[in-house]
Amino acid sequence: MNDDAASEVLIAGGGPAGAALAMLLHRAGRRVTLVSRCRDYRAIEGIARRSLQALQGLGLARAAACAVGPLPRRVTWGGEARAPNAEWLLPRPDFDAALLDDLRAAGIRVVEARIRRLVSRGEQVHCLLADGRRLAAAWGVEARGRAAARRHFRDAAPWSTPAWILRGASAPASPGSAALSLPGGGWAWWSRLHGQQYLQLALPDATLRLARRDPDAWLAAQPALAALWGDTAVDHHYCRPSLLGRTGVRAGRIWRLGDAAMAIDPLSGQGIFNALSSAHGLLPVLDGLLAGESLAPLQRFYQRRQDTLFWRFARAGRDFYRQAMAAGPGAYWAARCRWPDLQPLHLAEPWAQVRVAPGLAIVGTRLAERELVLTPDQPLGIQAVANVALAPLVQAMQGGDLGEARALLAGAGASAGALRQWWHAHPDWPALPGPVTGASHASDSPTAAAFAVSPAASASQ
């Protein structure tokens, strides 16, 4: 039986990545069908403020309303306790169901079914559902998570990191979460929400085998975890594969998105942010293809973007492992603190190596050539900071034209404060000229919004 609504794009998977891309394509006027089956297992996930704001900005209001917070992000890592920022907790599968409700409310076609097969054939993508229906579209997107990526990894971490999940019914208590490194190697993320406790663990193999025999006894013997878990009984526990790696972003007419394109270390806490960011990166590729643009430059852009982000996430995880090893050396940490390489997470950006060159940037729903600022740390280029084009200011400062630089800053209006703050974070760069004497300083006063670079600032985003 065929069930074909002449979709231009068929998305397999209705998690944050698939839902975000569906909404973006729909807003761009594209015909989208999303196929998903809601998860039925209870879980809790933590997100940062920028991910919550991104959900809201995408119009995924019901999904964003599921978030509980802000809560202090408590971290005990390498023996050091701190609360660096805040996080919000998401109850799943409520969050997943809310994503689909948001899409339906926007007028996007959602098919709730299990996918039996997704294939690229000729000039179309074909999707066979478990109930016998067949869907077709010009382009397809694989957004069913890291399980869909594992057979296609180009670069994978040299270790397997199964996640051991424990769940239990909790007595009424306030929501909370905590992340901690464990003395014998491994780490844990604990959360409590809506009468449920959730604990995700990454442990050395020998420890995991021992712990699974009697989870309650093992927990009771871990002072830090026992203090968080309390006297709650473990109702359910299971292991979930958590391989790390990146794939090629396209197979035929099927594009890979989110964890299906690159599975990052859950230790980074950036899973949902990566999902939403990857949707923004794939939008101009698909919109451009449907408008008749050439495939090759679009694919190169998306692949380079995904590769750059993957190595950055991998190095961030490596640095977390290094911090833990500094407080207590062990085989678990040692195996993880040298991959993927020894390159610093962020490279120095000396003024002498800053240059301006043309390159592709995301402008609206398409890619367009713009003057970009290239640095060793941002090889794909920076288009704007706080929604202000950066290249003209860099060129003015490189040419010593302080009058032009001052005029550009004045023209930035309320965004000038954020731009100045971002610039001043580069100690080797020349000082920007101050505002004109007697002029209002309101535009140079950072507001709450001015402390964050716009998600659209980098050409890679």
Short mmCIF file of C-alpha atoms in Angstrom, two decimals:
data_model
loop_
_atom_site.label_atom_id
_atom_site.label_comp_id
_atom_site.label_asym_id
_atom_site.label_seq_id
_atom_site.Cartn_x
_atom_site.Cartn_y
_atom_site.Cartn_z
CA MET A 1 0.00 0.00 0.00
CA ASN A 2 1.39 3.41 -0.95
CA ASP A 3 0.87 6.40 1.32
CA ASP A 4 2.57 9.20 -0.57
CA ALA A 5 1.76 12.88 -0.07
CA ALA A 6 4.37 14.10 -2.57
CA SER A 7 6.76 15.11 0.19
CA GLU A 8 9.99 16.81 -0.75
CA VAL A 9 11.79 15.58 2.37
CA LEU A 10 11.11 12.47 4.46
CA ILE A 11 12.65 12.49 7.95
CA ALA A 12 13.12 9.20 9.81
CA GLY A 13 13.15 9.95 13.52
CA GLY A 14 11.21 12.45 15.62
CA GLY A 15 13.72 13.29 18.34
CA PRO A 16 15.11 16.81 18.79
CA ALA A 17 17.20 16.69 15.59
CA GLY A 18 14.45 15.40 13.32
CA ALA A 19 11.78 17.63 14.85
CA ALA A 20 13.97 20.74 14.58
CA LEU A 21 14.77 20.06 10.93
CA ALA A 22 11.10 19.39 10.13
CA MET A 23 10.11 22.72 11.65
CA LEU A 24 12.87 24.62 9.86
CA LEU A 25 12.03 23.08 6.47
CA HIS A 26 8.32 23.71 7.01
CA ARG A 27 9.02 27.37 7.78
CA ALA A 28 11.04 27.52 4.56
CA GLY A 29 7.93 26.40 2.65
CA ARG A 30 9.04 22.79 2.05
CA ARG A 31 6.73 19.77 2.14
CA VAL A 32 7.92 17.48 4.91
CA THR A 33 6.85 14.10 6.26
CA LEU A 34 8.32 12.94 9.56
CA VAL A 35 8.07 9.29 10.60
CA SER A 36 8.65 8.38 14.22
CA ARG A 37 7.64 6.04 16.95
CA CYS A 38 7.60 7.58 20.43
CA ARG A 39 9.96 6.03 22.91
CA ASP A 40 8.17 4.19 25.67
CA TYR A 41 10.94 4.06 28.26
CA ARG A 42 11.21 6.59 31.05
CA ALA A 43 14.35 8.68 31.13
CA ILE A 44 15.53 12.11 32.22
CA GLU A 45 17.84 14.37 30.25
CA GLY A 46 19.55 17.62 31.16
CA ILE A 47 19.90 20.64 28.88
CA ALA A 48 21.52 24.05 29.20
CA ARG A 49 19.86 27.43 28.76
CA ARG A 50 20.94 27.84 25.13
CA SER A 51 19.27 24.53 24.17
CA LEU A 52 16.05 25.58 25.89
CA GLN A 53 16.13 28.93 24.11
CA ALA A 54 16.77 27.17 20.80
CA LEU A 55 13.71 24.95 21.30
CA GLN A 56 11.60 28.01 22.03
CA GLY A 57 13.00 29.88 19.05
CA LEU A 58 12.11 26.98 16.76
CA GLY A 59 8.48 27.14 17.84
CA LEU A 60 8.70 23.84 19.76
CA ALA A 61 6.84 25.43 22.66
CA ARG A 62 5.15 22.30 24.02
CA ALA A 63 8.46 20.48 24.09
CA ALA A 64 10.22 23.41 25.78
CA ALA A 65 7.42 23.59 28.37
CA CYS A 66 8.37 20.08 29.53
CA ALA A 67 11.67 21.43 30.87
CA VAL A 68 11.92 21.84 34.65
CA GLY A 69 14.39 24.40 35.94
CA PRO A 70 16.62 26.23 36.22
CA LEU A 71 18.43 23.97 38.66
CA PRO A 72 22.04 24.38 39.78
CA ARG A 73 24.32 22.09 37.76
CA ARG A 74 26.24 20.41 40.58
CA VAL A 75 29.53 18.88 39.51
CA THR A 76 32.12 16.98 41.54
CA TRP A 77 34.95 16.22 39.17
CA GLY A 78 38.49 15.17 40.00
CA GLY A 79 37.80 15.87 43.67
CA GLU A 80 36.65 19.45 43.03
CA ALA A 81 33.05 20.43 43.78
CA ARG A 82 31.47 23.31 41.89
CA ALA A 83 28.20 24.56 40.40
CA PRO A 84 29.30 26.26 37.16
CA ASN A 85 25.89 27.04 35.71
CA ALA A 86 22.26 25.96 35.57
CA GLU A 87 20.43 23.21 33.76
CA TRP A 88 16.88 22.15 33.01
CA LEU A 89 15.56 18.58 33.24
CA LEU A 90 13.48 16.97 30.49
CA PRO A 91 11.25 13.96 31.24
CA ARG A 92 11.22 11.52 28.36
CA PRO A 93 9.04 10.20 26.69
CA ASP A 94 6.83 13.21 27.57
CA PHE A 95 9.31 15.48 25.81
CA ASP A 96 9.33 13.29 22.67
CA ALA A 97 5.54 13.23 22.49
CA ALA A 98 5.45 17.01 22.90
CA LEU A 99 7.84 17.41 19.95
CA LEU A 100 5.42 15.54 17.70
CA ASP A 101 2.48 17.59 19.04
CA ASP A 102 4.36 20.78 18.15
CA LEU A 103 4.94 19.54 14.60
CA ARG A 104 1.31 18.58 14.11
CA ALA A 105 0.18 21.95 15.46
CA ALA A 106 2.42 23.64 12.88
CA GLY A 107 0.77 21.66 10.07
CA ILE A 108 3.61 19.21 9.48
CA ARG A 109 2.69 15.69 8.45
CA VAL A 110 3.66 13.22 11.19
CA VAL A 111 3.35 9.46 10.70
CA GLU A 112 3.65 7.45 13.91
CA ALA A 113 4.93 4.04 12.86
CA ARG A 114 7.93 1.75 13.06
CA ILE A 115 10.26 1.97 10.10
CA ARG A 116 11.24 -1.35 8.59
CA ARG A 117 13.51 -0.01 5.85
CA LEU A 118 14.77 3.33 4.55
CA VAL A 119 16.54 3.17 1.18
CA SER A 120 17.79 5.48 -1.55
CA ARG A 121 16.74 4.28 -4.98
CA GLY A 122 17.05 6.25 -8.19
CA GLU A 123 15.75 9.78 -7.79
CA GLN A 124 13.79 9.07 -4.62
CA VAL A 125 14.01 7.83 -1.06
CA HIS A 126 11.65 5.01 -0.12
CA CYS A 127 10.48 4.16 3.39
CA LEU A 128 8.75 0.88 4.19
CA LEU A 129 6.73 0.89 7.40
CA ALA A 130 6.03 -2.11 9.61
CA ASP A 131 2.31 -1.90 8.80
CA GLY A 132 3.02 -2.27 5.07
CA ARG A 133 2.68 1.36 4.03
CA ARG A 134 5.29 2.85 1.72
CA LEU A 135 6.38 6.47 1.71
CA ALA A 136 8.52 8.27 -0.85
CA ALA A 137 10.21 11.65 -1.15
CA ALA A 138 12.86 13.40 -3.21
CA TRP A 139 15.30 13.42 -0.27
CA GLY A 140 15.51 11.52 3.00
CA VAL A 141 17.05 12.21 6.40
CA GLU A 142 18.26 9.56 8.83
CA ALA A 143 17.68 10.98 12.31
CA ARG A 144 17.21 7.84 14.41
CA GLY A 145 20.19 8.35 16.68
CA ARG A 146 23.55 6.70 17.20
CA ALA A 147 22.14 3.22 16.62
CA ALA A 148 21.69 4.22 12.98
CA ALA A 149 25.29 5.46 12.78
CA ARG A 150 27.31 2.66 14.31
CA ARG A 151 27.69 0.63 11.11
CA HIS A 152 28.88 3.67 9.18
CA PHE A 153 31.55 5.19 11.44
CA ARG A 154 34.56 6.68 9.66
CA ASP A 155 36.34 7.52 12.93
CA ALA A 156 35.33 5.92 16.21
CA ALA A 157 36.72 6.10 19.72
CA PRO A 158 38.98 3.10 20.42
CA TRP A 159 36.85 2.03 23.36
CA SER A 160 33.25 1.03 23.84
CA THR A 161 31.38 3.10 26.42
CA PRO A 162 28.17 1.27 27.34
CA ALA A 163 25.88 3.38 29.46
CA TRP A 164 24.43 1.59 32.48
CA ILE A 165 21.06 3.09 33.36
CA LEU A 166 19.31 2.69 36.74
CA ARG A 167 15.79 3.83 37.50
CA GLY A 168 13.71 3.91 40.66
CA ALA A 169 10.52 5.42 42.05
CA SER A 170 11.37 8.26 44.41
CA ALA A 171 9.54 9.70 47.38
CA PRO A 172 8.22 13.21 46.70
CA ALA A 173 11.21 15.53 46.60
CA SER A 174 12.42 18.58 44.74
CA PRO A 175 14.01 18.10 41.30
CA GLY A 176 17.77 17.85 41.24
CA SER A 177 20.78 16.64 39.30
CA ALA A 178 24.50 16.07 39.80
CA ALA A 179 27.47 14.89 37.76
CA LEU A 180 30.55 13.31 39.31
CA SER A 181 33.69 11.39 38.47
CA LEU A 182 34.13 8.13 40.38
CA PRO A 183 37.28 7.25 42.34
CA GLY A 184 37.88 3.89 40.63
CA GLY A 185 37.31 5.31 37.15
CA GLY A 186 34.12 6.22 35.36
CA TRP A 187 31.50 8.87 35.88
CA ALA A 188 27.85 9.27 36.83
CA TRP A 189 24.96 11.63 36.11
CA TRP A 190 22.10 11.51 38.60
CA SER A 191 18.73 13.23 38.36
CA ARG A 192 15.40 13.27 40.18
CA LEU A 193 12.16 14.48 38.65
CA HIS A 194 8.42 13.81 38.97
CA GLY A 195 8.82 10.97 41.48
CA GLN A 196 11.54 9.21 39.49
CA GLN A 197 15.27 8.84 39.98
CA TYR A 198 17.55 8.27 37.02
CA LEU A 199 21.23 7.39 37.12
CA GLN A 200 23.47 7.06 34.06
CA LEU A 201 26.86 5.48 34.63
CA ALA A 202 29.97 4.88 32.54
CA LEU A 203 32.16 2.35 34.35
CA PRO A 204 35.24 0.21 33.75
CA ASP A 205 34.24 -3.20 32.36
CA ALA A 206 35.19 -5.15 35.50
CA THR A 207 33.32 -2.73 37.76
CA LEU A 208 30.25 -2.86 35.53
CA ARG A 209 30.15 -6.67 35.59
CA LEU A 210 30.32 -6.65 39.38
CA ALA A 211 27.79 -3.84 39.83
CA ARG A 212 25.15 -5.46 37.61
CA ARG A 213 24.97 -8.53 39.87
CA ASP A 214 23.42 -6.50 42.69
CA PRO A 215 22.81 -2.83 41.79
CA ASP A 216 21.33 -1.90 45.19
CA ALA A 217 24.33 -3.30 47.08
CA TRP A 218 26.81 -1.70 44.71
CA LEU A 219 25.11 1.70 45.02
CA ALA A 220 25.08 1.47 48.80
CA ALA A 221 28.85 0.94 48.74
CA GLN A 222 29.46 4.17 46.78
CA PRO A 223 29.28 7.01 49.35
CA ALA A 224 28.72 9.88 46.90
CA LEU A 225 26.13 8.01 44.82
CA ALA A 226 24.41 6.56 47.89
CA ALA A 227 23.96 10.06 49.31
CA LEU A 228 22.16 11.12 46.14
CA TRP A 229 20.13 7.94 45.57
CA GLY A 230 19.06 7.50 49.19
CA ASP A 231 17.00 4.44 50.14
CA THR A 232 15.17 4.19 46.80
CA ALA A 233 15.09 0.66 45.41
CA VAL A 234 16.39 0.09 41.88
CA ASP A 235 13.27 -0.82 39.90
CA HIS A 236 14.96 -1.33 36.56
CA HIS A 237 18.46 -1.33 35.12
CA TYR A 238 19.85 -1.98 31.68
CA CYS A 239 22.88 -1.29 29.46
CA ARG A 240 22.68 0.87 26.36
CA PRO A 241 25.38 1.07 23.66
CA SER A 242 27.07 4.44 23.61
CA LEU A 243 29.68 4.28 20.85
CA LEU A 244 31.37 7.49 19.74
CA GLY A 245 32.16 8.27 16.11
CA ARG A 246 31.39 10.25 12.96
CA THR A 247 30.00 9.15 9.63
CA GLY A 248 29.85 10.40 6.09
CA VAL A 249 26.91 12.79 6.00
CA ARG A 250 25.23 11.37 2.88
CA ALA A 251 24.45 7.94 1.42
CA GLY A 252 22.72 8.32 -1.93
CA ARG A 253 19.76 10.62 -1.35
CA ILE A 254 19.73 10.05 2.41
CA TRP A 255 21.39 12.61 4.68
CA ARG A 256 22.45 11.85 8.25
CA LEU A 257 21.48 14.18 11.07
CA GLY A 258 22.22 14.54 14.79
CA ASP A 259 23.62 11.43 16.49
CA ALA A 260 23.15 9.52 13.22
CA ALA A 261 25.80 11.80 11.69
CA MET A 262 28.12 11.99 14.69
CA ALA A 263 27.68 10.30 18.04
CA ILE A 264 29.39 12.41 20.69
CA ASP A 265 30.38 11.49 24.24
CA PRO A 266 27.35 11.86 26.53
CA LEU A 267 29.80 13.22 29.09
CA SER A 268 29.80 16.47 27.12
CA GLY A 269 26.17 17.15 28.02
CA GLN A 270 25.72 18.63 24.54
CA GLY A 271 23.55 15.95 22.92
CA ILE A 272 20.41 18.02 22.40
CA PHE A 273 22.38 21.14 21.52
CA ASN A 274 24.24 19.15 18.86
CA ALA A 275 20.92 17.80 17.56
CA LEU A 276 19.45 21.29 17.16
CA SER A 277 22.66 22.72 15.73
CA SER A 278 22.94 19.96 13.13
CA ALA A 279 19.39 20.69 11.98
CA HIS A 280 20.35 24.31 11.34
CA GLY A 281 23.33 23.06 9.34
CA LEU A 282 21.34 20.68 7.15
CA LEU A 283 18.50 23.14 6.44
CA PRO A 284 20.36 25.22 3.81
CA VAL A 285 21.68 22.05 2.18
CA LEU A 286 18.23 20.57 1.59
CA ASP A 287 16.60 23.90 0.76
CA GLY A 288 19.36 24.57 -1.75
CA LEU A 289 19.07 21.13 -3.36
CA LEU A 290 15.32 21.52 -3.74
CA ALA A 291 15.92 24.90 -5.36
CA GLY A 292 18.24 23.29 -7.92
CA GLU A 293 21.65 24.13 -6.45
CA SER A 294 24.66 21.89 -7.11
CA LEU A 295 25.14 18.97 -4.74
CA ALA A 296 28.93 19.00 -4.34
CA PRO A 297 29.49 22.36 -2.56
CA LEU A 298 26.46 21.77 -0.31
CA GLN A 299 27.75 18.37 0.76
CA ARG A 300 31.26 19.74 1.34
CA PHE A 301 29.86 22.47 3.58
CA TYR A 302 27.80 20.09 5.70
CA GLN A 303 30.56 17.47 5.97
CA ARG A 304 33.18 20.05 6.99
CA ARG A 305 30.80 21.52 9.52
CA GLN A 306 30.02 18.15 11.08
CA ASP A 307 33.67 17.12 11.11
CA THR A 308 34.75 20.35 12.80
CA LEU A 309 32.11 20.00 15.49
CA PHE A 310 32.88 16.31 16.03
CA TRP A 311 36.57 16.91 16.72
CA ARG A 312 35.72 19.78 19.03
CA PHE A 313 33.30 17.65 21.04
CA ALA A 314 35.83 14.78 21.11
CA ARG A 315 38.57 17.06 22.44
CA ALA A 316 36.20 18.49 25.04
CA GLY A 317 35.52 14.97 26.35
CA ARG A 318 39.24 14.22 26.35
CA ASP A 319 39.88 17.28 28.52
CA PHE A 320 37.23 16.16 31.03
CA TYR A 321 39.01 12.81 31.30
CA ARG A 322 42.34 14.58 31.78
CA GLN A 323 40.95 16.61 34.66
CA ALA A 324 39.75 13.46 36.39
CA MET A 325 43.08 11.71 35.82
CA ALA A 326 44.98 14.61 37.36
CA ALA A 327 43.16 13.94 40.64
CA GLY A 328 43.53 10.17 40.59
CA PRO A 329 45.46 8.36 37.84
CA GLY A 330 43.92 5.13 36.60
CA ALA A 331 43.67 2.90 33.56
CA TYR A 332 40.12 4.10 32.78
CA TRP A 333 41.20 7.73 32.47
CA ALA A 334 44.52 6.97 30.78
CA ALA A 335 42.79 5.12 27.93
CA ARG A 336 40.64 8.14 27.20
CA CYS A 337 42.81 11.19 27.76
CA ARG A 338 44.80 10.98 24.48
CA TRP A 339 41.98 10.51 21.96
CA PRO A 340 41.37 11.89 19.42
CA ASP A 341 44.74 13.71 19.53
CA LEU A 342 46.81 16.08 21.67
CA GLN A 343 45.66 19.27 19.95
CA PRO A 344 44.25 21.88 22.36
CA LEU A 345 40.49 22.26 22.41
CA HIS A 346 40.87 25.91 21.41
CA LEU A 347 43.79 27.20 19.38
CA ALA A 348 45.39 30.57 19.95
CA GLU A 349 44.10 33.33 17.68
CA PRO A 350 47.01 35.79 17.25
CA TRP A 351 46.07 38.95 15.42
CA ALA A 352 48.76 38.30 12.81
CA GLN A 353 46.95 35.11 11.74
CA VAL A 354 43.48 36.64 11.46
CA ARG A 355 42.37 37.09 7.87
CA VAL A 356 39.25 37.94 5.89
CA ALA A 357 38.26 35.78 2.93
CA PRO A 358 35.09 34.89 1.01
CA GLY A 359 33.31 31.69 2.04
CA LEU A 360 29.91 30.05 2.41
CA ALA A 361 27.73 31.08 5.33
CA ILE A 362 24.18 30.30 6.38
CA VAL A 363 21.99 33.25 5.42
CA GLY A 364 18.34 32.62 6.14
CA THR A 365 17.50 29.17 4.79
CA ARG A 366 20.28 29.03 2.19
CA LEU A 367 24.04 29.21 1.80
CA ALA A 368 25.50 32.40 0.40
CA GLU A 369 29.00 33.72 -0.14
CA ARG A 370 30.03 36.26 2.46
CA GLU A 371 33.22 37.86 3.72
CA LEU A 372 34.24 35.71 6.69
CA VAL A 373 36.83 36.16 9.42
CA LEU A 374 39.14 33.13 9.54
CA THR A 375 41.26 32.26 12.59
CA PRO A 376 43.21 29.14 13.62
CA ASP A 377 40.41 28.27 16.04
CA GLN A 378 37.59 29.06 13.58
CA PRO A 379 38.80 27.64 10.25
CA LEU A 380 35.30 27.68 8.76
CA GLY A 381 35.03 31.37 9.42
CA ILE A 382 32.98 33.78 11.50
CA GLN A 383 30.28 35.75 9.74
CA ALA A 384 28.86 37.82 12.58
CA VAL A 385 28.99 38.41 16.31
CA ALA A 386 25.75 39.39 18.04
CA ASN A 387 24.22 39.66 14.55
CA VAL A 388 26.80 42.26 13.49
CA ALA A 389 28.99 41.47 10.46
CA LEU A 390 32.55 41.00 11.75
CA ALA A 391 34.64 41.28 8.56
CA PRO A 392 34.25 45.08 8.07
CA LEU A 393 35.42 45.75 11.63
CA VAL A 394 38.43 43.43 11.28
CA GLN A 395 39.38 45.04 7.97
CA ALA A 396 39.11 48.53 9.47
CA MET A 397 41.34 47.56 12.41
CA GLN A 398 43.84 45.80 10.14
CA GLY A 399 44.06 48.96 8.06
CA GLY A 400 44.43 51.20 11.11
CA ASP A 401 41.25 53.12 10.27
CA LEU A 402 39.98 53.82 13.79
CA GLY A 403 37.39 56.29 12.52
CA GLU A 404 35.77 53.60 10.37
CA ALA A 405 35.94 51.12 13.26
CA ARG A 406 34.26 53.64 15.57
CA ALA A 407 31.53 54.26 13.01
CA LEU A 408 30.90 50.53 12.61
CA LEU A 409 30.58 50.10 16.37
CA ALA A 410 28.20 53.05 16.59
CA GLY A 411 26.12 51.51 13.81
CA ALA A 412 25.91 48.25 15.77
CA GLY A 413 23.62 49.98 18.25
CA ALA A 414 22.63 47.84 21.23
CA SER A 415 24.80 44.97 19.96
CA ALA A 416 28.02 46.97 20.32
CA GLY A 417 28.47 45.89 23.94
CA ALA A 418 28.36 42.19 23.06
CA LEU A 419 30.69 42.76 20.11
CA ARG A 420 33.20 44.65 22.27
CA GLN A 421 33.11 41.97 24.95
CA TRP A 422 33.72 39.22 22.40
CA TRP A 423 36.58 41.17 20.85
CA HIS A 424 38.22 41.90 24.22
CA ALA A 425 38.31 38.16 24.95
CA HIS A 426 41.12 37.97 22.37
CA PRO A 427 44.06 39.48 24.29
CA ASP A 428 46.39 39.70 21.27
CA TRP A 429 43.93 41.74 19.20
CA PRO A 430 44.26 45.54 19.06
CA ALA A 431 42.04 47.56 21.35
CA LEU A 432 38.86 48.86 19.77
CA PRO A 433 38.35 52.62 19.77
CA GLY A 434 36.06 54.02 22.42
CA PRO A 435 32.76 55.72 21.63
CA VAL A 436 32.68 59.31 20.47
CA THR A 437 33.01 61.74 23.39
CA GLY A 438 29.65 62.97 24.52
CA ALA A 439 27.73 60.23 22.72
CA SER A 440 25.37 58.01 24.60
CA HIS A 441 27.06 54.94 26.03
CA ALA A 442 23.87 52.90 26.06
CA SER A 443 24.92 50.94 23.00
CA ASP A 444 28.15 49.88 24.75
CA SER A 445 26.46 48.59 27.89
CA PRO A 446 26.15 44.79 27.83
CA THR A 447 22.66 43.54 28.41
CA ALA A 448 21.70 40.01 29.41
CA ALA A 449 21.45 39.09 25.75
CA ALA A 450 24.79 40.69 24.96
CA PHE A 451 26.80 38.14 26.90
CA ALA A 452 26.23 35.37 24.35
CA VAL A 453 27.41 35.28 20.77
CA SER A 454 24.48 34.66 18.47
CA PRO A 455 24.14 30.98 17.41
CA ALA A 456 24.36 32.25 13.82
CA ALA A 457 27.71 33.97 14.39
CA SER A 458 29.92 31.27 12.95
CA ALA A 459 29.70 30.19 9.34
CA SER A 460 29.84 26.64 10.66
CA GLN A 461 26.62 27.02 12.63
#
